[in-house]
């Protein structure tokens, strides 16, 4: 790395390796066993290097989510609005339940006391999920309504409530009814 700033250089290649390692570690070990020590070992850097970029493991995983677009923005569009909405909901279920749910819950918990983290999450998640809804409308040939953000909230809000508040796993019949 050839960073010319004063102090120890920051290398984008190292940063990306750490973020990739974080996603791999989360998938392999789950949030309960997700530690900075394990990420450092997997990415072949020191813990100090990681803490220079991220204040906590929640900050690290949020950046990894942002870097790799882990959100409904990745939903494939087919032109069938109902199927496309279902894909958005299913990706949301995947983020907020299963092996990823503990990390998502940790990020959301950290946002309650960290305004900068909350701002970054909102700047990432809200436009990304709104974009997915817009893409679904565009692919279907239907005109986009003025209140896309409300449609986004109606699709994703119930999933967040079920997964994060009640702890219930959304079932296929529930998703069908929601969509």
PDB file of C-alpha atoms in Angstrom:
ATOM      1  CA  UNK A   1       0.000   0.000   0.000  1.00  0.00           C
ATOM      2  CA  UNK A   2       1.248   3.439  -0.860  1.00  0.00           C
ATOM      3  CA  UNK A   3      -0.787   5.811   1.308  1.00  0.00           C
ATOM      4  CA  UNK A   4       1.233   9.059   1.672  1.00  0.00           C
ATOM      5  CA  UNK A   5      -0.589  10.506   4.717  1.00  0.00           C
ATOM      6  CA  UNK A   6       1.157  11.047   8.019  1.00  0.00           C
ATOM      7  CA  UNK A   7       0.999   8.204  10.509  1.00  0.00           C
ATOM      8  CA  UNK A   8       0.595   4.565   9.739  1.00  0.00           C
ATOM      9  CA  UNK A   9      -0.759   4.033   6.207  1.00  0.00           C
ATOM     10  CA  UNK A  10      -4.233   2.658   5.682  1.00  0.00           C
ATOM     11  CA  UNK A  11      -4.515   0.142   2.923  1.00  0.00           C
ATOM     12  CA  UNK A  12      -7.796  -0.394   1.089  1.00  0.00           C
ATOM     13  CA  UNK A  13      -6.721  -3.939   0.228  1.00  0.00           C
ATOM     14  CA  UNK A  14      -6.276  -4.714   3.937  1.00  0.00           C
ATOM     15  CA  UNK A  15      -9.616  -3.090   4.760  1.00  0.00           C
ATOM     16  CA  UNK A  16     -11.391  -5.205   2.123  1.00  0.00           C
ATOM     17  CA  UNK A  17      -9.689  -8.362   3.391  1.00  0.00           C
ATOM     18  CA  UNK A  18     -10.905  -7.582   6.913  1.00  0.00           C
ATOM     19  CA  UNK A  19     -14.470  -6.982   5.674  1.00  0.00           C
ATOM     20  CA  UNK A  20     -14.437 -10.231   3.668  1.00  0.00           C
ATOM     21  CA  UNK A  21     -13.097 -12.064   6.705  1.00  0.00           C
ATOM     22  CA  UNK A  22     -15.861 -10.589   8.855  1.00  0.00           C
ATOM     23  CA  UNK A  23     -18.588 -11.865   6.502  1.00  0.00           C
ATOM     24  CA  UNK A  24     -16.925 -15.300   6.268  1.00  0.00           C
ATOM     25  CA  UNK A  25     -16.478 -15.494  10.039  1.00  0.00           C
ATOM     26  CA  UNK A  26     -20.082 -14.482  10.666  1.00  0.00           C
ATOM     27  CA  UNK A  27     -21.324 -17.137   8.245  1.00  0.00           C
ATOM     28  CA  UNK A  28     -19.040 -19.783   9.751  1.00  0.00           C
ATOM     29  CA  UNK A  29     -19.283 -19.091  13.477  1.00  0.00           C
ATOM     30  CA  UNK A  30     -22.353 -16.925  14.020  1.00  0.00           C
ATOM     31  CA  UNK A  31     -22.522 -13.693  15.985  1.00  0.00           C
ATOM     32  CA  UNK A  32     -22.047 -15.389  19.348  1.00  0.00           C
ATOM     33  CA  UNK A  33     -18.521 -16.510  18.379  1.00  0.00           C
ATOM     34  CA  UNK A  34     -17.725 -13.499  16.194  1.00  0.00           C
ATOM     35  CA  UNK A  35     -14.712 -11.799  17.769  1.00  0.00           C
ATOM     36  CA  UNK A  36     -12.195  -9.217  16.677  1.00  0.00           C
ATOM     37  CA  UNK A  37      -9.470 -11.750  17.532  1.00  0.00           C
ATOM     38  CA  UNK A  38     -10.921 -14.269  15.077  1.00  0.00           C
ATOM     39  CA  UNK A  39     -11.293 -11.629  12.352  1.00  0.00           C
ATOM     40  CA  UNK A  40      -7.687 -10.500  12.908  1.00  0.00           C
ATOM     41  CA  UNK A  41      -6.423 -14.070  12.600  1.00  0.00           C
ATOM     42  CA  UNK A  42      -8.535 -14.812   9.515  1.00  0.00           C
ATOM     43  CA  UNK A  43      -7.494 -11.591   7.759  1.00  0.00           C
ATOM     44  CA  UNK A  44      -3.859 -11.806   8.945  1.00  0.00           C
ATOM     45  CA  UNK A  45      -3.797  -8.391  10.644  1.00  0.00           C
ATOM     46  CA  UNK A  46      -3.503  -7.260  14.236  1.00  0.00           C
ATOM     47  CA  UNK A  47      -6.485  -6.389  16.422  1.00  0.00           C
ATOM     48  CA  UNK A  48      -5.061  -2.848  16.569  1.00  0.00           C
ATOM     49  CA  UNK A  49      -5.388  -2.576  12.792  1.00  0.00           C
ATOM     50  CA  UNK A  50      -9.058  -3.510  13.020  1.00  0.00           C
ATOM     51  CA  UNK A  51      -9.738  -1.094  15.884  1.00  0.00           C
ATOM     52  CA  UNK A  52      -8.116   1.730  13.899  1.00  0.00           C
ATOM     53  CA  UNK A  53     -10.953   1.416  11.402  1.00  0.00           C
ATOM     54  CA  UNK A  54     -13.848   0.225  13.554  1.00  0.00           C
ATOM     55  CA  UNK A  55     -14.850   1.033  17.125  1.00  0.00           C
ATOM     56  CA  UNK A  56     -16.623  -2.298  17.668  1.00  0.00           C
ATOM     57  CA  UNK A  57     -17.594  -5.518  15.968  1.00  0.00           C
ATOM     58  CA  UNK A  58     -21.052  -4.023  15.285  1.00  0.00           C
ATOM     59  CA  UNK A  59     -19.403  -1.140  13.390  1.00  0.00           C
ATOM     60  CA  UNK A  60     -17.294  -3.666  11.481  1.00  0.00           C
ATOM     61  CA  UNK A  61     -20.235  -5.818  10.430  1.00  0.00           C
ATOM     62  CA  UNK A  62     -22.258  -2.747   9.392  1.00  0.00           C
ATOM     63  CA  UNK A  63     -19.421  -1.736   7.068  1.00  0.00           C
ATOM     64  CA  UNK A  64     -19.259  -5.299   5.752  1.00  0.00           C
ATOM     65  CA  UNK A  65     -23.005  -5.243   5.079  1.00  0.00           C
ATOM     66  CA  UNK A  66     -22.600  -1.929   3.256  1.00  0.00           C
ATOM     67  CA  UNK A  67     -19.503  -3.041   1.325  1.00  0.00           C
ATOM     68  CA  UNK A  68     -21.089  -6.239   0.073  1.00  0.00           C
ATOM     69  CA  UNK A  69     -24.629  -4.928  -0.347  1.00  0.00           C
ATOM     70  CA  UNK A  70     -26.238  -7.369   2.042  1.00  0.00           C
ATOM     71  CA  UNK A  71     -29.758  -6.030   1.796  1.00  0.00           C
ATOM     72  CA  UNK A  72     -32.876  -6.248  -0.399  1.00  0.00           C
ATOM     73  CA  UNK A  73     -31.147  -4.130  -3.064  1.00  0.00           C
ATOM     74  CA  UNK A  74     -29.772  -7.437  -4.346  1.00  0.00           C
ATOM     75  CA  UNK A  75     -33.230  -8.813  -5.064  1.00  0.00           C
ATOM     76  CA  UNK A  76     -33.547 -10.101  -8.610  1.00  0.00           C
ATOM     77  CA  UNK A  77     -36.363  -8.540 -10.606  1.00  0.00           C
ATOM     78  CA  UNK A  78     -38.534 -10.648 -12.871  1.00  0.00           C
ATOM     79  CA  UNK A  79     -41.226  -8.276 -14.042  1.00  0.00           C
ATOM     80  CA  UNK A  80     -43.806  -9.963 -11.811  1.00  0.00           C
ATOM     81  CA  UNK A  81     -44.398  -7.329  -9.119  1.00  0.00           C
ATOM     82  CA  UNK A  82     -45.704  -9.821  -6.554  1.00  0.00           C
ATOM     83  CA  UNK A  83     -42.736 -12.172  -7.079  1.00  0.00           C
ATOM     84  CA  UNK A  84     -40.309  -9.248  -6.916  1.00  0.00           C
ATOM     85  CA  UNK A  85     -41.866  -7.952  -3.695  1.00  0.00           C
ATOM     86  CA  UNK A  86     -41.628 -11.473  -2.300  1.00  0.00           C
ATOM     87  CA  UNK A  87     -37.902 -11.573  -3.176  1.00  0.00           C
ATOM     88  CA  UNK A  88     -37.386  -8.281  -1.291  1.00  0.00           C
ATOM     89  CA  UNK A  89     -39.220  -9.672   1.733  1.00  0.00           C
ATOM     90  CA  UNK A  90     -37.308 -12.984   1.621  1.00  0.00           C
ATOM     91  CA  UNK A  91     -33.941 -11.195   1.583  1.00  0.00           C
ATOM     92  CA  UNK A  92     -35.117  -9.064   4.513  1.00  0.00           C
ATOM     93  CA  UNK A  93     -36.117 -12.237   6.380  1.00  0.00           C
ATOM     94  CA  UNK A  94     -32.656 -13.662   5.644  1.00  0.00           C
ATOM     95  CA  UNK A  95     -30.932 -10.555   7.065  1.00  0.00           C
ATOM     96  CA  UNK A  96     -33.052 -10.397  10.222  1.00  0.00           C
ATOM     97  CA  UNK A  97     -33.430 -14.109  10.992  1.00  0.00           C
ATOM     98  CA  UNK A  98     -31.305 -17.215  10.875  1.00  0.00           C
ATOM     99  CA  UNK A  99     -27.545 -17.040  11.335  1.00  0.00           C
ATOM    100  CA  UNK A 100     -27.415 -13.334  10.398  1.00  0.00           C
ATOM    101  CA  UNK A 101     -30.026 -12.169  12.890  1.00  0.00           C
ATOM    102  CA  UNK A 102     -27.719 -11.805  15.886  1.00  0.00           C
ATOM    103  CA  UNK A 103     -25.429  -9.518  13.886  1.00  0.00           C
ATOM    104  CA  UNK A 104     -28.371  -7.464  12.609  1.00  0.00           C
ATOM    105  CA  UNK A 105     -29.710  -7.187  16.159  1.00  0.00           C
ATOM    106  CA  UNK A 106     -26.275  -6.082  17.410  1.00  0.00           C
ATOM    107  CA  UNK A 107     -26.071  -3.407  14.721  1.00  0.00           C
ATOM    108  CA  UNK A 108     -29.559  -2.159  15.575  1.00  0.00           C
ATOM    109  CA  UNK A 109     -28.777  -2.182  19.304  1.00  0.00           C
ATOM    110  CA  UNK A 110     -25.563  -0.232  18.724  1.00  0.00           C
ATOM    111  CA  UNK A 111     -27.498   2.317  16.667  1.00  0.00           C
ATOM    112  CA  UNK A 112     -29.587   3.226  19.716  1.00  0.00           C
ATOM    113  CA  UNK A 113     -26.618   4.869  21.431  1.00  0.00           C
ATOM    114  CA  UNK A 114     -24.410   5.702  18.443  1.00  0.00           C
ATOM    115  CA  UNK A 115     -25.885   8.455  16.282  1.00  0.00           C
ATOM    116  CA  UNK A 116     -23.167   8.164  13.633  1.00  0.00           C
ATOM    117  CA  UNK A 117     -23.808   4.450  13.244  1.00  0.00           C
ATOM    118  CA  UNK A 118     -27.561   5.045  13.050  1.00  0.00           C
ATOM    119  CA  UNK A 119     -27.046   7.710  10.383  1.00  0.00           C
ATOM    120  CA  UNK A 120     -24.791   5.407   8.319  1.00  0.00           C
ATOM    121  CA  UNK A 121     -27.237   2.503   8.563  1.00  0.00           C
ATOM    122  CA  UNK A 122     -30.160   4.719   7.549  1.00  0.00           C
ATOM    123  CA  UNK A 123     -28.189   6.241   4.662  1.00  0.00           C
ATOM    124  CA  UNK A 124     -27.447   2.725   3.420  1.00  0.00           C
ATOM    125  CA  UNK A 125     -30.564   0.694   4.212  1.00  0.00           C
ATOM    126  CA  UNK A 126     -33.364   3.133   3.381  1.00  0.00           C
ATOM    127  CA  UNK A 127     -32.219   4.137  -0.132  1.00  0.00           C
ATOM    128  CA  UNK A 128     -31.131   0.579  -0.945  1.00  0.00           C
ATOM    129  CA  UNK A 129     -34.462  -0.951   0.008  1.00  0.00           C
ATOM    130  CA  UNK A 130     -36.385   1.864  -1.673  1.00  0.00           C
ATOM    131  CA  UNK A 131     -34.330   1.276  -4.821  1.00  0.00           C
ATOM    132  CA  UNK A 132     -35.298  -2.397  -4.764  1.00  0.00           C
ATOM    133  CA  UNK A 133     -38.986  -1.437  -4.669  1.00  0.00           C
ATOM    134  CA  UNK A 134     -38.454   1.055  -7.519  1.00  0.00           C
ATOM    135  CA  UNK A 135     -36.685  -1.600  -9.605  1.00  0.00           C
ATOM    136  CA  UNK A 136     -39.585  -4.004  -9.023  1.00  0.00           C
ATOM    137  CA  UNK A 137     -42.080  -1.417 -10.268  1.00  0.00           C
ATOM    138  CA  UNK A 138     -39.904  -0.564 -13.284  1.00  0.00           C
ATOM    139  CA  UNK A 139     -39.489  -4.242 -14.251  1.00  0.00           C
ATOM    140  CA  UNK A 140     -43.246  -4.816 -13.968  1.00  0.00           C
ATOM    141  CA  UNK A 141     -44.043  -1.987 -16.355  1.00  0.00           C
ATOM    142  CA  UNK A 142     -46.284  -0.369 -13.752  1.00  0.00           C
ATOM    143  CA  UNK A 143     -45.847   3.304 -13.023  1.00  0.00           C
ATOM    144  CA  UNK A 144     -44.023   4.001  -9.792  1.00  0.00           C
ATOM    145  CA  UNK A 145     -46.223   5.491  -7.075  1.00  0.00           C
ATOM    146  CA  UNK A 146     -45.195   8.684  -5.311  1.00  0.00           C
ATOM    147  CA  UNK A 147     -45.082   6.918  -1.956  1.00  0.00           C
ATOM    148  CA  UNK A 148     -42.453   4.240  -2.654  1.00  0.00           C
ATOM    149  CA  UNK A 149     -41.072   4.709   0.866  1.00  0.00           C
ATOM    150  CA  UNK A 150     -44.457   3.720   2.321  1.00  0.00           C
ATOM    151  CA  UNK A 151     -44.563   0.558   0.206  1.00  0.00           C
ATOM    152  CA  UNK A 152     -40.997  -0.219   1.360  1.00  0.00           C
ATOM    153  CA  UNK A 153     -42.060   0.249   4.990  1.00  0.00           C
ATOM    154  CA  UNK A 154     -45.156  -1.938   4.522  1.00  0.00           C
ATOM    155  CA  UNK A 155     -43.058  -4.765   3.046  1.00  0.00           C
ATOM    156  CA  UNK A 156     -40.119  -4.608   5.439  1.00  0.00           C
ATOM    157  CA  UNK A 157     -41.651  -3.249   8.648  1.00  0.00           C
ATOM    158  CA  UNK A 158     -43.670  -6.368   9.524  1.00  0.00           C
ATOM    159  CA  UNK A 159     -40.622  -8.575   8.939  1.00  0.00           C
ATOM    160  CA  UNK A 160     -38.507  -6.419  11.254  1.00  0.00           C
ATOM    161  CA  UNK A 161     -41.270  -6.536  13.871  1.00  0.00           C
ATOM    162  CA  UNK A 162     -41.571 -10.330  13.677  1.00  0.00           C
ATOM    163  CA  UNK A 163     -37.842 -11.052  13.588  1.00  0.00           C
ATOM    164  CA  UNK A 164     -36.531  -8.370  15.937  1.00  0.00           C
ATOM    165  CA  UNK A 165     -39.338  -7.731  18.402  1.00  0.00           C
ATOM    166  CA  UNK A 166     -41.454 -10.871  18.745  1.00  0.00           C
ATOM    167  CA  UNK A 167     -38.726 -13.312  17.699  1.00  0.00           C
ATOM    168  CA  UNK A 168     -41.132 -15.143  15.390  1.00  0.00           C
ATOM    169  CA  UNK A 169     -39.866 -16.625  12.144  1.00  0.00           C
ATOM    170  CA  UNK A 170     -41.998 -15.392   9.216  1.00  0.00           C
ATOM    171  CA  UNK A 171     -43.566 -18.392   7.504  1.00  0.00           C
ATOM    172  CA  UNK A 172     -44.243 -18.762   3.787  1.00  0.00           C
ATOM    173  CA  UNK A 173     -48.012 -18.282   4.290  1.00  0.00           C
ATOM    174  CA  UNK A 174     -47.281 -15.117   6.296  1.00  0.00           C
ATOM    175  CA  UNK A 175     -44.987 -13.794   3.539  1.00  0.00           C
ATOM    176  CA  UNK A 176     -47.628 -14.629   0.903  1.00  0.00           C
ATOM    177  CA  UNK A 177     -50.262 -12.737   2.878  1.00  0.00           C
ATOM    178  CA  UNK A 178     -47.902  -9.789   3.413  1.00  0.00           C
ATOM    179  CA  UNK A 179     -47.031  -9.504  -0.267  1.00  0.00           C
TER     180      UNK A 179
END
